[in-house]
Tab-separated table of C-alpha atoms and ligand atoms in Angstrom:
chain	number	residue	atom	x	y	z
A	21	MET	CA	0.124	-19.141	-13.313
A	22	GLY	CA	-1.964	-20.537	-10.447
A	23	VAL	CA	-0.790	-21.066	-6.918
A	24	ASP	CA	-0.285	-24.667	-5.807
A	25	ALA	CA	-3.467	-25.426	-3.895
A	26	LEU	CA	-2.088	-28.250	-1.758
A	27	MET	CA	1.533	-27.803	-0.697
A	28	LEU	CA	2.034	-25.276	2.086
A	29	THR	CA	5.249	-23.302	2.245
A	30	GLU	CA	7.102	-23.115	5.562
A	31	ASP	CA	5.545	-19.722	6.324
A	32	GLU	CA	2.056	-20.917	5.416
A	33	ALA	CA	2.515	-24.011	7.591
A	34	GLU	CA	3.421	-21.730	10.513
A	35	VAL	CA	0.159	-19.783	10.068
A	36	ASP	CA	-1.695	-23.108	9.906
A	37	ARG	CA	-0.027	-24.251	13.175
A	38	ILE	CA	-0.807	-20.983	14.953
A	39	MET	CA	-4.403	-20.866	13.730
A	40	GLN	CA	-4.992	-24.359	15.144
A	41	ILE	CA	-3.868	-23.074	18.557
A	42	CYS	CA	-5.886	-19.855	18.248
A	43	ASN	CA	-8.952	-21.791	17.165
A	44	ALA	CA	-8.794	-23.733	20.423
A	45	CYS	CA	-8.104	-20.627	22.499
A	46	ARG	CA	-10.217	-17.893	20.833
A	47	TYR	CA	-9.246	-15.292	23.436
A	48	CYS	CA	-8.679	-12.667	20.699
A	49	GLU	CA	-12.031	-13.178	18.974
A	50	GLY	CA	-13.082	-9.520	19.297
A	51	PHE	CA	-9.773	-7.979	18.208
A	52	CYS	CA	-10.139	-7.992	14.441
A	53	ALA	CA	-11.629	-9.834	11.475
A	54	VAL	CA	-8.903	-12.518	11.451
A	55	PHE	CA	-10.246	-14.395	14.458
A	56	PRO	CA	-13.963	-14.522	13.494
A	57	ALA	CA	-12.877	-15.566	9.974
A	58	MET	CA	-10.677	-18.248	11.521
A	59	THR	CA	-13.584	-19.679	13.515
A	60	HIS	CA	-15.441	-20.435	10.250
A	61	ARG	CA	-12.738	-22.975	9.452
A	62	LEU	CA	-11.332	-26.120	11.035
A	63	ASP	CA	-8.619	-26.710	8.424
A	64	PHE	CA	-6.658	-24.021	6.646
A	65	ILE	CA	-5.856	-24.583	3.008
A	66	LYS	CA	-3.520	-22.303	1.088
A	67	GLY	CA	-6.286	-19.933	-0.046
A	68	ASP	CA	-7.584	-19.548	3.534
A	69	ILE	CA	-4.108	-18.746	4.795
A	70	HIS	CA	-3.579	-16.123	2.094
A	71	TYR	CA	-6.960	-14.625	2.912
A	72	LEU	CA	-6.304	-14.432	6.671
A	73	ALA	CA	-2.798	-13.053	6.116
A	74	ASN	CA	-4.234	-10.171	4.098
A	75	VAL	CA	-7.032	-9.478	6.578
A	76	CYS	CA	-4.412	-9.009	9.330
A	77	HIS	CA	-3.470	-5.315	9.675
A	78	ASN	CA	-0.434	-6.082	11.854
A	79	CYS	CA	-1.838	-4.010	14.725
A	80	GLY	CA	0.054	-6.113	17.260
A	81	ALA	CA	-2.877	-6.371	19.716
A	82	CYS	CA	-3.062	-10.177	19.677
A	83	LEU	CA	0.693	-10.533	20.262
A	84	HIS	CA	0.630	-8.316	23.340
A	85	ALA	CA	-2.461	-10.092	24.701
A	86	CYS	CA	-1.299	-13.647	24.033
A	87	GLN	CA	-0.382	-15.941	26.905
A	88	TYR	CA	1.273	-18.288	24.394
A	89	ALA	CA	3.511	-15.662	22.772
A	90	PRO	CA	7.307	-16.162	22.926
A	91	PRO	CA	9.050	-17.116	25.155
A	92	HIS	CA	6.185	-19.609	25.720
A	93	GLU	CA	6.983	-22.915	24.023
A	94	PHE	CA	3.946	-22.535	21.710
A	95	ALA	CA	5.658	-19.402	20.316
A	96	VAL	CA	2.418	-17.913	18.996
A	97	ASN	CA	3.175	-14.729	17.067
A	98	VAL	CA	0.200	-14.072	14.821
A	99	PRO	CA	1.271	-10.709	13.300
A	100	GLN	CA	4.708	-12.019	12.361
A	101	ALA	CA	3.430	-15.242	10.802
A	102	MET	CA	0.749	-13.333	8.878
A	103	ALA	CA	3.222	-10.698	7.653
A	104	LYS	CA	5.535	-13.352	6.180
A	105	VAL	CA	2.717	-14.962	4.212
A	106	ARG	CA	1.344	-11.563	3.190
A	107	ALA	CA	4.652	-10.685	1.544
A	108	GLN	CA	4.649	-14.053	-0.205
A	109	THR	CA	1.207	-13.354	-1.698
A	110	TYR	CA	2.547	-10.205	-3.405
A	111	THR	CA	4.893	-12.495	-5.355
A	112	ASP	CA	2.539	-15.453	-5.799
A	113	TYR	CA	-0.134	-13.394	-7.540
A	114	ALA	CA	2.149	-10.930	-9.327
A	115	TRP	CA	1.890	-10.386	-13.069
A	116	PRO	CA	4.254	-10.815	-14.831
A	117	ALA	CA	5.539	-13.433	-12.360
A	118	SER	CA	9.180	-12.698	-13.196
A	119	PHE	CA	8.747	-9.046	-12.125
A	120	GLY	CA	7.266	-10.204	-8.829
A	121	ALA	CA	10.159	-12.604	-8.240
A	122	MET	CA	12.717	-9.911	-9.063
A	123	TYR	CA	11.048	-7.462	-6.691
A	124	LYS	CA	10.953	-10.105	-3.941
A	125	ARG	CA	14.692	-10.735	-4.300
A	126	ALA	CA	15.675	-7.069	-4.201
A	127	GLY	CA	12.620	-4.858	-3.746
A	128	LEU	CA	14.346	-1.936	-2.109
A	129	THR	CA	17.271	-1.924	-4.541
A	130	THR	CA	14.933	-2.281	-7.522
A	131	ALA	CA	12.648	0.591	-6.459
A	132	LEU	CA	15.330	3.054	-5.428
A	133	SER	CA	17.799	2.283	-8.197
A	134	MET	CA	14.997	2.649	-10.738
A	135	ALA	CA	13.944	5.987	-9.211
A	136	PHE	CA	17.478	7.397	-9.129
A	137	GLY	CA	18.245	5.908	-12.553
A	138	LEU	CA	15.173	7.451	-14.209
A	139	ALA	CA	15.761	10.821	-12.528
A	140	LEU	CA	19.391	10.766	-13.664
A	141	PHE	CA	18.359	9.794	-17.195
A	142	LEU	CA	15.969	12.763	-17.416
A	143	ILE	CA	18.617	15.096	-15.986
A	144	LEU	CA	21.117	13.888	-18.615
A	145	VAL	CA	18.532	14.396	-21.384
A	146	LEU	CA	18.017	17.977	-20.192
A	147	LEU	CA	21.782	18.528	-19.914
A	148	ALA	CA	22.293	17.260	-23.470
A	149	ARG	CA	19.556	19.618	-24.688
A	150	GLY	CA	21.094	22.491	-22.711
A	151	SER	CA	17.846	23.081	-20.801
A	152	LEU	CA	18.772	21.886	-17.303
A	153	ILE	CA	19.633	25.410	-16.243
A	154	HIS	CA	17.206	27.899	-17.705
A	155	GLU	CA	15.629	31.286	-17.323
A	156	PRO	CA	12.342	31.299	-15.326
A	157	LEU	CA	9.541	29.913	-17.507
A	158	ALA	CA	6.518	31.044	-15.462
A	159	GLY	CA	5.906	27.467	-14.314
A	160	ASN	CA	5.393	26.110	-17.821
A	161	PHE	CA	6.418	22.416	-17.393
A	162	TYR	CA	5.627	21.721	-21.015
A	163	ALA	CA	8.437	24.008	-22.125
A	164	ILE	CA	10.744	21.391	-20.523
A	165	PHE	CA	8.943	18.153	-21.411
A	166	PRO	CA	6.191	18.435	-24.063
A	167	HIS	CA	2.708	17.520	-22.851
A	168	ASN	CA	2.134	14.736	-25.380
A	169	MET	CA	5.430	13.078	-24.489
A	170	LEU	CA	4.553	13.122	-20.759
A	171	ALA	CA	1.008	11.902	-21.418
A	172	LEU	CA	2.291	8.987	-23.545
A	173	MET	CA	5.081	7.974	-21.127
A	174	PHE	CA	2.982	8.139	-17.964
A	175	GLY	CA	-0.153	6.815	-19.644
A	176	LEU	CA	1.711	3.653	-20.685
A	177	VAL	CA	3.382	3.109	-17.318
A	178	PHE	CA	0.234	3.860	-15.336
A	179	GLY	CA	-1.836	1.616	-17.606
A	180	PHE	CA	0.661	-1.216	-17.087
A	181	ALA	CA	0.541	-0.756	-13.292
A	182	ILE	CA	-3.274	-0.819	-13.214
A	183	LEU	CA	-3.381	-3.911	-15.474
A	184	ALA	CA	-0.795	-5.742	-13.330
A	185	LEU	CA	-2.640	-4.836	-10.104
A	186	ALA	CA	-5.980	-5.923	-11.579
A	187	ILE	CA	-4.578	-9.295	-12.735
A	188	GLY	CA	-3.011	-9.819	-9.289
A	189	ALA	CA	-6.317	-8.987	-7.571
A	190	VAL	CA	-8.287	-11.378	-9.810
A	191	ARG	CA	-5.797	-14.214	-9.191
A	192	PHE	CA	-5.935	-13.558	-5.449
A	193	TRP	CA	-9.741	-13.458	-5.446
A	194	ARG	CA	-9.978	-16.713	-7.416
A	195	ASP	CA	-7.759	-18.492	-4.871
A	196	VAL	CA	-9.233	-17.135	-1.651
A	197	SER	CA	-12.863	-16.930	-2.660
A	198	PRO	CA	-14.284	-19.758	-4.762
A	199	PRO	CA	-17.327	-18.743	-6.847
A	200	GLN	CA	-19.858	-20.355	-4.514
A	201	SER	CA	-18.878	-17.954	-1.718
A	202	LEU	CA	-20.218	-14.992	-3.700
A	203	LYS	CA	-23.752	-14.035	-2.774
A	204	LYS	CA	-26.307	-12.587	-5.155
A	205	ASP	CA	-26.930	-9.564	-2.998
A	206	SER	CA	-23.481	-8.349	-2.103
A	207	GLY	CA	-24.409	-4.639	-1.754
A	208	PRO	CA	-24.301	-4.502	2.081
A	209	ALA	CA	-21.020	-6.446	2.082
A	210	LEU	CA	-19.529	-3.998	-0.414
A	211	ILE	CA	-20.592	-1.074	1.781
A	212	GLN	CA	-19.149	-2.767	4.871
A	213	ALA	CA	-15.830	-3.539	3.183
A	214	THR	CA	-15.578	-0.004	1.763
A	215	SER	CA	-16.215	1.476	5.201
A	216	ASP	CA	-13.586	-0.811	6.792
A	217	ILE	CA	-11.065	0.222	4.125
A	218	LEU	CA	-11.764	3.962	4.222
A	219	THR	CA	-11.749	4.170	8.024
A	220	LEU	CA	-8.931	1.616	8.498
A	221	HIS	CA	-11.221	0.120	11.096
A	222	TYR	CA	-8.848	-2.674	12.096
A	223	LEU	CA	-6.000	-0.344	12.957
A	224	GLY	CA	-8.098	0.463	16.029
A	225	GLY	CA	-6.761	-2.676	17.725
A	226	GLY	CA	-10.268	-4.063	18.369
A	227	HIS	CA	-10.996	-1.547	21.172
A	228	GLY	CA	-10.653	1.637	19.144
A	229	GLU	CA	-7.590	2.837	21.061
A	230	GLY	CA	-5.170	1.923	18.293
A	231	CYS	CA	-2.219	-0.355	17.571
A	232	ASN	CA	0.642	-1.519	19.728
A	233	ASN	CA	3.772	-0.142	18.147
A	234	GLU	CA	6.895	-0.281	20.281
A	235	ASP	CA	5.377	-1.737	23.497
A	236	ASP	CA	2.118	-2.457	25.359
A	237	ARG	CA	0.836	1.107	24.940
A	238	TYR	CA	-1.827	1.801	22.330
A	239	THR	CA	-1.425	4.471	19.714
A	240	LEU	CA	-3.748	5.842	17.055
A	241	TRP	CA	-0.860	7.488	15.229
A	242	ARG	CA	-0.302	4.524	12.922
A	243	ARG	CA	-3.886	4.845	11.702
A	244	ARG	CA	-3.580	8.647	11.413
A	245	PHE	CA	-0.341	8.459	9.397
A	246	HIS	CA	-1.871	5.784	7.147
A	247	HIS	CA	-4.871	8.055	6.586
A	248	LEU	CA	-2.669	11.042	5.744
A	249	THR	CA	-0.746	8.885	3.266
A	250	PHE	CA	-3.832	7.287	1.700
A	251	TYR	CA	-5.934	10.423	1.352
A	252	GLY	CA	-2.861	12.479	0.398
A	253	PHE	CA	-2.235	10.017	-2.427
A	254	LEU	CA	-5.878	10.208	-3.541
A	255	LEU	CA	-5.803	14.021	-3.549
A	256	CYS	CA	-2.589	14.053	-5.616
A	257	PHE	CA	-4.268	11.665	-8.035
A	258	ALA	CA	-7.326	13.964	-8.094
A	259	ALA	CA	-4.999	16.906	-8.896
A	260	THR	CA	-3.542	15.087	-11.908
A	261	SER	CA	-6.979	13.912	-13.077
A	262	THR	CA	-8.468	17.412	-12.788
A	263	ALA	CA	-5.525	18.902	-14.686
A	264	THR	CA	-6.031	16.290	-17.443
A	265	LEU	CA	-9.729	17.232	-17.710
A	266	TYR	CA	-8.841	20.934	-17.834
A	267	HIS	CA	-6.300	20.225	-20.578
A	268	TYR	CA	-8.476	18.090	-22.820
A	269	LEU	CA	-12.039	19.233	-22.069
A	270	LEU	CA	-11.550	22.938	-21.350
A	271	ASP	CA	-8.493	23.405	-23.547
A	272	TRP	CA	-6.834	25.024	-20.524
A	273	PRO	CA	-3.177	23.870	-20.307
A	274	ALA	CA	-0.925	24.145	-17.217
A	275	PRO	CA	0.409	26.075	-15.352
A	276	TYR	CA	-2.628	26.682	-13.169
A	277	PRO	CA	-3.063	29.459	-10.611
A	278	ILE	CA	-2.652	28.802	-6.877
A	279	THR	CA	-6.424	28.973	-6.374
A	280	SER	CA	-7.233	26.375	-9.076
A	281	LEU	CA	-8.480	22.895	-8.175
A	282	PRO	CA	-5.386	21.002	-9.447
A	283	VAL	CA	-3.085	23.176	-7.319
A	284	ILE	CA	-5.320	23.046	-4.222
A	285	PHE	CA	-5.704	19.245	-4.472
A	286	GLY	CA	-1.976	18.818	-5.163
A	287	THR	CA	-0.907	21.077	-2.285
A	288	VAL	CA	-3.203	19.566	0.364
A	289	GLY	CA	-2.484	16.032	-0.899
A	290	GLY	CA	1.242	16.732	-1.058
A	291	ILE	CA	1.301	17.924	2.558
A	292	GLY	CA	-0.586	14.767	3.616
A	293	LEU	CA	1.826	12.665	1.577
A	294	LEU	CA	4.724	14.367	3.340
A	295	ILE	CA	3.522	14.041	6.938
A	296	GLY	CA	2.001	10.546	6.501
A	297	PRO	CA	5.096	8.741	5.148
A	298	ALA	CA	7.417	10.657	7.540
A	299	GLY	CA	5.266	9.506	10.459
A	300	LEU	CA	5.083	5.932	9.178
A	301	LEU	CA	8.865	5.830	8.803
A	302	TRP	CA	9.306	7.148	12.354
A	303	MET	CA	6.920	4.469	13.688
A	304	ASN	CA	8.556	1.786	11.546
A	305	LEU	CA	11.969	2.618	13.023
A	306	LYS	CA	10.618	2.365	16.584
A	307	ARG	CA	8.489	-0.731	15.992
A	308	ASP	CA	8.764	-3.764	18.270
A	309	PRO	CA	10.913	-6.232	16.256
A	310	GLN	CA	8.424	-9.006	17.135
A	311	HIS	CA	5.750	-7.268	15.052
A	312	GLY	CA	5.656	-8.096	11.392
A	313	ASP	CA	8.508	-9.503	9.369
A	314	ALA	CA	11.908	-7.849	9.848
A	315	ALA	CA	12.990	-8.983	6.362
A	316	GLN	CA	10.339	-6.712	4.810
A	317	LYS	CA	11.416	-3.540	6.593
A	318	PRO	CA	13.797	-2.405	3.832
A	319	MET	CA	10.974	-2.799	1.272
A	320	ASP	CA	8.527	-0.880	3.480
A	321	ARG	CA	11.039	1.888	4.080
A	322	GLY	CA	11.971	2.045	0.397
A	323	PHE	CA	8.328	2.622	-0.538
A	324	ILE	CA	7.919	5.250	2.181
A	325	VAL	CA	11.037	7.068	0.920
A	326	LEU	CA	9.679	7.004	-2.656
A	327	LEU	CA	6.419	8.615	-1.529
A	328	PHE	CA	8.270	11.172	0.584
A	329	VAL	CA	10.613	12.235	-2.241
A	330	ILE	CA	7.685	12.431	-4.701
A	331	SER	CA	5.827	14.678	-2.323
A	332	ILE	CA	8.701	16.943	-1.334
A	333	THR	CA	9.829	17.454	-4.955
A	334	GLY	CA	6.194	18.076	-5.987
A	335	LEU	CA	5.765	20.783	-3.346
A	336	ALA	CA	9.200	22.250	-4.143
A	337	LEU	CA	8.158	22.383	-7.801
A	338	LEU	CA	5.076	24.375	-6.870
A	339	ILE	CA	7.064	26.842	-4.753
A	340	LEU	CA	9.993	27.163	-7.193
A	341	ARG	CA	8.131	26.724	-10.483
A	342	ASP	CA	8.926	30.268	-11.553
A	343	THR	CA	12.689	29.887	-11.055
A	344	GLY	CA	15.590	28.351	-13.002
A	345	LEU	CA	15.407	25.219	-10.776
A	346	MET	CA	12.148	24.013	-12.305
A	347	ALA	CA	13.710	21.632	-14.872
A	348	LEU	CA	15.960	19.909	-12.312
A	349	LEU	CA	13.131	19.465	-9.807
A	350	LEU	CA	10.802	18.242	-12.552
A	351	ALA	CA	13.304	15.595	-13.695
A	352	ILE	CA	13.754	14.251	-10.133
A	353	HIS	CA	10.012	14.332	-9.458
A	354	LEU	CA	9.081	12.543	-12.687
A	355	GLY	CA	11.816	9.907	-12.232
A	356	PHE	CA	10.489	8.998	-8.768
A	357	VAL	CA	6.830	9.041	-9.864
A	358	MET	CA	7.594	6.701	-12.751
A	359	ALA	CA	9.567	4.313	-10.505
A	360	MET	CA	6.626	4.215	-8.102
A	361	PHE	CA	4.187	3.366	-10.904
A	362	VAL	CA	6.420	0.583	-12.275
A	363	THR	CA	6.987	-1.047	-8.859
A	364	MET	CA	3.568	-0.510	-7.273
A	365	PRO	CA	2.022	-3.869	-8.345
A	366	TYR	CA	4.808	-5.844	-6.590
A	367	GLY	CA	5.460	-4.371	-3.157
A	368	LYS	CA	3.929	-2.329	-0.409
A	369	PHE	CA	1.376	-0.548	-2.586
A	370	ALA	CA	-0.167	-3.906	-3.579
A	371	HIS	CA	-1.044	-4.652	0.055
A	372	GLY	CA	-3.904	-2.153	-0.177
A	373	VAL	CA	-5.425	-4.027	-3.129
A	374	TYR	CA	-5.132	-7.505	-1.597
A	375	ARG	CA	-6.328	-6.265	1.802
A	376	GLY	CA	-9.338	-4.618	0.176
A	377	ALA	CA	-10.229	-7.907	-1.559
A	378	ALA	CA	-9.732	-9.841	1.694
A	379	LEU	CA	-11.980	-7.423	3.610
A	380	LEU	CA	-14.649	-7.816	0.920
A	381	LYS	CA	-14.474	-11.584	1.292
A	382	TYR	CA	-14.776	-11.204	5.070
A	383	ALA	CA	-17.816	-8.946	4.683
A	384	LEU	CA	-19.386	-11.448	2.255
A	385	GLU	CA	-18.995	-14.373	4.626
A	386	SER	CA	-20.017	-12.404	7.745
A	387	LYS	CA	-23.142	-10.564	8.746
A	388	PRO	CA	-22.690	-6.806	8.182
A	389	LYS	CA	-22.061	-4.912	11.430
A	390	LYS	CA	-25.031	-2.905	12.728
B	406	SF4	S1	-3.152	-15.033	19.727
B	406	SF4	FE1	-2.849	-16.174	21.637
B	406	SF4	S2	-4.422	-15.392	23.019
B	406	SF4	FE2	-5.024	-14.796	20.955
B	406	SF4	S3	-6.383	-16.428	20.243
B	406	SF4	FE3	-4.311	-16.937	19.549
B	406	SF4	S4	-3.487	-18.264	21.148
B	406	SF4	FE4	-5.266	-17.216	22.010
B	407	SF4	S1	-2.043	-8.284	14.623
B	407	SF4	FE1	-3.978	-7.168	14.899
B	407	SF4	S2	-4.979	-7.347	12.910
B	407	SF4	FE2	-3.390	-8.937	12.966
B	407	SF4	S3	-4.398	-10.751	13.741
B	407	SF4	FE3	-3.534	-9.712	15.524
B	407	SF4	S4	-5.207	-8.424	16.298
B	407	SF4	FE4	-5.725	-9.015	14.197
């Protein structure tokens, strides 16, 4: 279902109002990609507003620098206005739309109740089979849940999540970037956008000293915790992918020794995925309430808690895999992983996909940085 191209919502109209003021002022031009992208436009249609909202990294720099910020009567609060529209885009482009709407209404409850519900379901299955408490099994997960059953369950859920994210990204791209804006030679733009994504360039606050979090001071810790979370997630994914290759190509089933690639990737990634979300939660709790959209904080925190529990149960599984606690830990871990996969196209995870697309559009319409 397409997004209405003409009627602006209240939140979109607020971004439009603020961008008109910023376009006259332009003091923040060097802070991030939002302001140069803004200067390419005199009017802001829905697609432009969605694009700018997803380019904004909510670093807070323009709020702390703005002479028209509240309590000034112009009440210019760019990060807050952008954050509200950003959250709306997760619903507007969601597939299926009804899932997106449900997640918008009760994102935190949906994610956490699904995680606890799935973990409880798996625990009850094990209880019914009499295998919740067991003798040590030398870390053999497949003695608890057979490999083919896990591969089918997680393959289906993961495939659904990737399909839903891809459909959302295509819908977003169609709205923010009409076909004529694509250039034939988009290689340099792709490299620029990839570099901006991998380095989280715009969490440097425009001067490289970092974001404003709770006050006027700059901090690079938001970028560092994001990096730990992002690369920790990628390493955990690499651990699962390597284990799958070992299983099917080398006919080498789990458990794997401590020195094997799946365990090394999983351990290093798991530690990153523990420190990163813990740090992000700590910063989120201390954050200046004027930054971002307070209504989204429960959703942000819910996602952070999901990642944290996945990581801590994953590491506990590695340490305690040769004990009678393995089945219980495995059930909790798998329940939370599955809940994350099911909800990732609709909430905080999706912001990475839309932001990546928005940064690509910015790189396409700008000259690559030297
Ligand atoms: S945020 Fe404030 S200072 Fe920055 S460009 Fe907009 S109006 Fe000017
Ligand atoms: S909050 Fe940061 S990223 Fe967002 S518009 Fe302002 S300076 Fe740019």
